[in-house]
Short mmCIF file of C-alpha atoms in Angstrom, two decimals:
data_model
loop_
_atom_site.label_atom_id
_atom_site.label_comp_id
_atom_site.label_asym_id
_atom_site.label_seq_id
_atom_site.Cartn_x
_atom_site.Cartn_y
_atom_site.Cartn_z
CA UNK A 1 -31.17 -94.96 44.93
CA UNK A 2 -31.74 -95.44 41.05
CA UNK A 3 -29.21 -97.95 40.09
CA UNK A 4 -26.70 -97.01 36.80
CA UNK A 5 -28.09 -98.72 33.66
CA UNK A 6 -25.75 -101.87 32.73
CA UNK A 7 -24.01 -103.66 29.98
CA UNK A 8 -23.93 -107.14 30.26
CA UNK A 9 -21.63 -107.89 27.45
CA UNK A 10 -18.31 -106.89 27.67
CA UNK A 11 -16.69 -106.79 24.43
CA UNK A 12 -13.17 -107.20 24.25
CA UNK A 13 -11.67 -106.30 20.37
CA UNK A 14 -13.40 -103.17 19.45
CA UNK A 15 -12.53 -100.34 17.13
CA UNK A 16 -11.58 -96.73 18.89
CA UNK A 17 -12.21 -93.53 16.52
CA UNK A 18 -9.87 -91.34 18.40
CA UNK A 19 -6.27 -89.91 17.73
CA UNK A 20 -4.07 -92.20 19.56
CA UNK A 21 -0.53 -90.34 20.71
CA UNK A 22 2.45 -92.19 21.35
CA UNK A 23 2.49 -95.58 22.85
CA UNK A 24 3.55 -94.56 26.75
CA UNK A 25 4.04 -98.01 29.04
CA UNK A 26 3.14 -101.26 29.58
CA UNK A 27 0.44 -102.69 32.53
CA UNK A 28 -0.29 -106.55 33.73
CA UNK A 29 -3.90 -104.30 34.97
CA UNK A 30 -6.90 -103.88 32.42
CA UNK A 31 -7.83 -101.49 34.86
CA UNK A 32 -6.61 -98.03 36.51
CA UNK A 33 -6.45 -99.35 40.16
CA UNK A 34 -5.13 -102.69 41.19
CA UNK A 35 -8.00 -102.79 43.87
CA UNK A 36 -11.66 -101.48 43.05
CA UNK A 37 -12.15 -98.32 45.58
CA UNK A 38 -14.63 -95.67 46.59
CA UNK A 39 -15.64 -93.31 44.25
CA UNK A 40 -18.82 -90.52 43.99
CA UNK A 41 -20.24 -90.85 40.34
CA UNK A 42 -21.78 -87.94 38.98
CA UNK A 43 -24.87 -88.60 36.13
CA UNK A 44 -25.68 -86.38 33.52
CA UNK A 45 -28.63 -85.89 35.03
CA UNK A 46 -26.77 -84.33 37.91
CA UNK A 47 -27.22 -87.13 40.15
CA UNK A 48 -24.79 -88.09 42.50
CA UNK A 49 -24.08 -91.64 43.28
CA UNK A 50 -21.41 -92.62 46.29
CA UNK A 51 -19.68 -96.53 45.52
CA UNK A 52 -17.39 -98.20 47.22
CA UNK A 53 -15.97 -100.46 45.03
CA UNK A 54 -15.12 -98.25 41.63
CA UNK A 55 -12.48 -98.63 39.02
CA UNK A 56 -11.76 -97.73 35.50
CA UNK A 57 -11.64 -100.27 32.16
CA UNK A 58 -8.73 -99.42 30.48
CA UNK A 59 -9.79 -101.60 27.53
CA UNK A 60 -12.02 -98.97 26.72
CA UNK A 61 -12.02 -96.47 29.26
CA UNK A 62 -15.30 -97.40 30.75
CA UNK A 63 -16.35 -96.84 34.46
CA UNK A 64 -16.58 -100.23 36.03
CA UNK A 65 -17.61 -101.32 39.95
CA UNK A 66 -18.88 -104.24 41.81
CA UNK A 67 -22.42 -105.34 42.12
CA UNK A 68 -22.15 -107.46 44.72
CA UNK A 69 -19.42 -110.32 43.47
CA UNK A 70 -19.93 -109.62 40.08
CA UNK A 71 -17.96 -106.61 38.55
CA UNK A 72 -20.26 -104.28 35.95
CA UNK A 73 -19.45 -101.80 33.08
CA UNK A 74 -21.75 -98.70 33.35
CA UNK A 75 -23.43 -97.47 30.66
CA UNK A 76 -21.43 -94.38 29.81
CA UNK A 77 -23.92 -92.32 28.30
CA UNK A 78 -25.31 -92.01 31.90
CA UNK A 79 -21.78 -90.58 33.44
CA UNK A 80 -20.42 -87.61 33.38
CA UNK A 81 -17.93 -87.31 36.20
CA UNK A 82 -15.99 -90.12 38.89
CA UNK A 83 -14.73 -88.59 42.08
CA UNK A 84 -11.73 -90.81 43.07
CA UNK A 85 -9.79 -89.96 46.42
CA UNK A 86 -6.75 -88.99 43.98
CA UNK A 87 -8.01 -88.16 40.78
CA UNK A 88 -11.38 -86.77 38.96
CA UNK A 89 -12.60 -87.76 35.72
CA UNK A 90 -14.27 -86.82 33.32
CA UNK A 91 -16.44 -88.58 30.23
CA UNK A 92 -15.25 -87.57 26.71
CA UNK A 93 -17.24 -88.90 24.25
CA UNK A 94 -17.81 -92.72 26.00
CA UNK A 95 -14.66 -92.82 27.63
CA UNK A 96 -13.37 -91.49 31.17
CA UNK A 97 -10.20 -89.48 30.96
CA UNK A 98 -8.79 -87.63 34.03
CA UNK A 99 -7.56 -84.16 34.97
CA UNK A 100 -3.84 -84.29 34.86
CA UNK A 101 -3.78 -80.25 35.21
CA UNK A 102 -5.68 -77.08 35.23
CA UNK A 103 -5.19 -73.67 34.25
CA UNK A 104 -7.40 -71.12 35.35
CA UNK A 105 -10.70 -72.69 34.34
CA UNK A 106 -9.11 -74.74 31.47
CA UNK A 107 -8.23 -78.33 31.81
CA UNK A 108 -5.33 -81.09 30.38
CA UNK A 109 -7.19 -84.40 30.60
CA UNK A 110 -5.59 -87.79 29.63
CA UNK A 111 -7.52 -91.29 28.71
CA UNK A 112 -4.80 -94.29 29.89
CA UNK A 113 -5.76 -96.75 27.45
CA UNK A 114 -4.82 -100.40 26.20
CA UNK A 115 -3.47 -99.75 22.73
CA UNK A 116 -5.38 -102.42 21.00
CA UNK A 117 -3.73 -102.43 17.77
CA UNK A 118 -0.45 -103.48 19.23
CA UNK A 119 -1.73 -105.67 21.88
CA UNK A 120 -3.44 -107.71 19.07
CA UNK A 121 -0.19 -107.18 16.65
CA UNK A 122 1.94 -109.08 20.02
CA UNK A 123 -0.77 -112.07 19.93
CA UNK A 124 0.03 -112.52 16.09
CA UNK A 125 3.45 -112.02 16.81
CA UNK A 126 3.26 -114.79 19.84
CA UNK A 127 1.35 -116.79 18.00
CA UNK A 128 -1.14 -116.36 21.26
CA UNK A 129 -4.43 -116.17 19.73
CA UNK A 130 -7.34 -117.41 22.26
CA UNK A 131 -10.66 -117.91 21.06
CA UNK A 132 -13.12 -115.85 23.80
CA UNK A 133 -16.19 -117.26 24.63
CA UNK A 134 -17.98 -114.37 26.19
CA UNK A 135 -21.00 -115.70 28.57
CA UNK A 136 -24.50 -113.13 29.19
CA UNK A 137 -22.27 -112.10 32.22
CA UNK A 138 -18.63 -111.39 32.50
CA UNK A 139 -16.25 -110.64 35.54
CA UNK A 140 -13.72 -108.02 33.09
CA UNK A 141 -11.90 -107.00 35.67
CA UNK A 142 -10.17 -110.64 36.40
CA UNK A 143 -10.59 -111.93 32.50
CA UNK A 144 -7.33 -112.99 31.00
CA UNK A 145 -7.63 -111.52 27.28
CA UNK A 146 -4.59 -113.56 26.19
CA UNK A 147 -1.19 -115.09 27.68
CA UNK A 148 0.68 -112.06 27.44
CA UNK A 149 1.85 -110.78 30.60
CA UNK A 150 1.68 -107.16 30.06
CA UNK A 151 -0.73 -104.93 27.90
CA UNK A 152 0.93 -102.16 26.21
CA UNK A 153 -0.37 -98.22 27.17
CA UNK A 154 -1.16 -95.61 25.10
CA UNK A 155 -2.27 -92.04 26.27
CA UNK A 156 -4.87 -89.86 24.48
CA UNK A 157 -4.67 -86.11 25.36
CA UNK A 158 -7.65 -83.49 25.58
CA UNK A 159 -8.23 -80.07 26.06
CA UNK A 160 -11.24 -78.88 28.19
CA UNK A 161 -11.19 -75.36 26.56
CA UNK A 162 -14.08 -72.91 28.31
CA UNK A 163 -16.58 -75.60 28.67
CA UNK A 164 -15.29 -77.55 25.34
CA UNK A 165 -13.17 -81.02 24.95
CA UNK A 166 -11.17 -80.99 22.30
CA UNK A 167 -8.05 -83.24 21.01
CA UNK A 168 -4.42 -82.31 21.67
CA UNK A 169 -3.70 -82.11 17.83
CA UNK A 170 -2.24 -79.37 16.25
CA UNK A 171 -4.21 -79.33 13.39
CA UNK A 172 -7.71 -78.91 16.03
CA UNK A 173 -5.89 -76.56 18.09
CA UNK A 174 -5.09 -74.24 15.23
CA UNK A 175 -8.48 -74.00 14.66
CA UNK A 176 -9.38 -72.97 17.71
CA UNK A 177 -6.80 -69.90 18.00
CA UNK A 178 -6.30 -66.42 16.65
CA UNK A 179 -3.50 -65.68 14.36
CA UNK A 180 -1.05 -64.50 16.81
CA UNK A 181 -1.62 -66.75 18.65
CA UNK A 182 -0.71 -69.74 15.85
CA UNK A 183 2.59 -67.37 15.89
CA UNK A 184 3.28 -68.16 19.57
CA UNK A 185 2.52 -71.91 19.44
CA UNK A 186 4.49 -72.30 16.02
CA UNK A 187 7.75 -70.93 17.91
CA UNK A 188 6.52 -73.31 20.26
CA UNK A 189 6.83 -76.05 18.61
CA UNK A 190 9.84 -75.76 17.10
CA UNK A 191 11.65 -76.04 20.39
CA UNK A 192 13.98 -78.93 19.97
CA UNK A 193 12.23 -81.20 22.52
CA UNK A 194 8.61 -80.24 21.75
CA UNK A 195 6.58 -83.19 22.04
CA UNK A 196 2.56 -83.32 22.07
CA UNK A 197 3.42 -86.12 24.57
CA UNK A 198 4.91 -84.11 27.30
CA UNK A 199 2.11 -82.92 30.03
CA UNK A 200 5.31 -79.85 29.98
CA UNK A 201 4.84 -78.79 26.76
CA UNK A 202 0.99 -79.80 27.21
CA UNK A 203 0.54 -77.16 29.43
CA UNK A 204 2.47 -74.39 27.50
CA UNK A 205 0.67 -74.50 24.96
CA UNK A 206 -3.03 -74.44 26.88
CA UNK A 207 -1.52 -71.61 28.47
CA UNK A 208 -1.15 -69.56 24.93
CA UNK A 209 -4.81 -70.94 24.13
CA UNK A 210 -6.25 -69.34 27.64
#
């Protein structure tokens, strides 16, 4: 069985182009799953690859599993879907965000992230800075990025739209809709606890776009 291409350098502080919503929780994880567990990997090739020890890096959202005692980051570019017992997801852009809902055959689809900015803004703040000396080979799911107990969460929010990903954002969604229909989600919105963070309201308004 061909074998996922692998990074071999993990790197920690990296920039994210994406739209990040509102800062949700806190983990003491970097990744999804407190234990690594089975998981059927889908290529874009339309391979299908069954591992059982699988988990997600929530650092940057990258599929990660164990090659014998050494954990690896796949090389995205090769994924396209994870299989977990509970959850399935799927790669946007290079980073794997799961189904949180579907409607008809529309999806809501959420990255978990670390919010970078503010976990380095806390270091500064603590005074915690580490210098990281990263090795040819590095076990990320067990590396301490920094004394801070907990790394703070941030949730990014996408649209699979008839075959198309697209950001929760009302200025992309807009885009996307007729004009009565940008009636229907503007009295929407102005609901008095509309948020674009609430799977609720999430839903509601894939349901006008469907």
């Amino acid at each position: 069985m061909k074998k996922i291409s692998l990074l071999i350098i993990v790197v920690v502080f990296f920039s994210i182009s994406l739209l990040a919503q509102k800062a949700t929780d806190s983990s003491r994880l970097t990744t999804a799953y407190p234990q690594f567990k089975p998981a059927i990997i889908t290529l874009e090739t339309g391979k299908v690859i069954e591992k059982e020890a699988v988990n997600v890096f929530m650092a940057n959202g990258a599929l990660l599993y164990k090659h014998g005692k050494t954990t690896m980051q796949a090389e995205m570019k090769n994924v396209k879907k994870v299989d977990f017992a509970d959850r399935t997801y799927l790669k946007v852009d290079t980073i794997l965000a799961y189904i949180v809902d579907t409607l008809k055959d529309n999806k809501l689809l959420c990255a978990t992230l670390i919010d970078l900015e503010a976990y380095k803004s806390e270091i500064l703040n603590n005074k915690q800075i580490t210098n990281l000396e990263l090795g040819s080979y590095v076990n990320v799911s067990t590396m301490d990025l920094s004394d801070i107990n907990e790394y703070p969460l941030v949730n990014y929010y996408y649209y699979e739209l008839n075959g198309e990903i697209i950001k929760v954002h009302e200025r992309t969604i807009t885009k996307k809709i007729s004009k009565n229909k940008r009636t229907q989600l503007n009295t929407l919105m102005q609901a008095p606890d509309f948020s674009w963070d609430d799977i609720k309201w999430l839903m509601r308004v894939l349901k006008i776009m469907t």
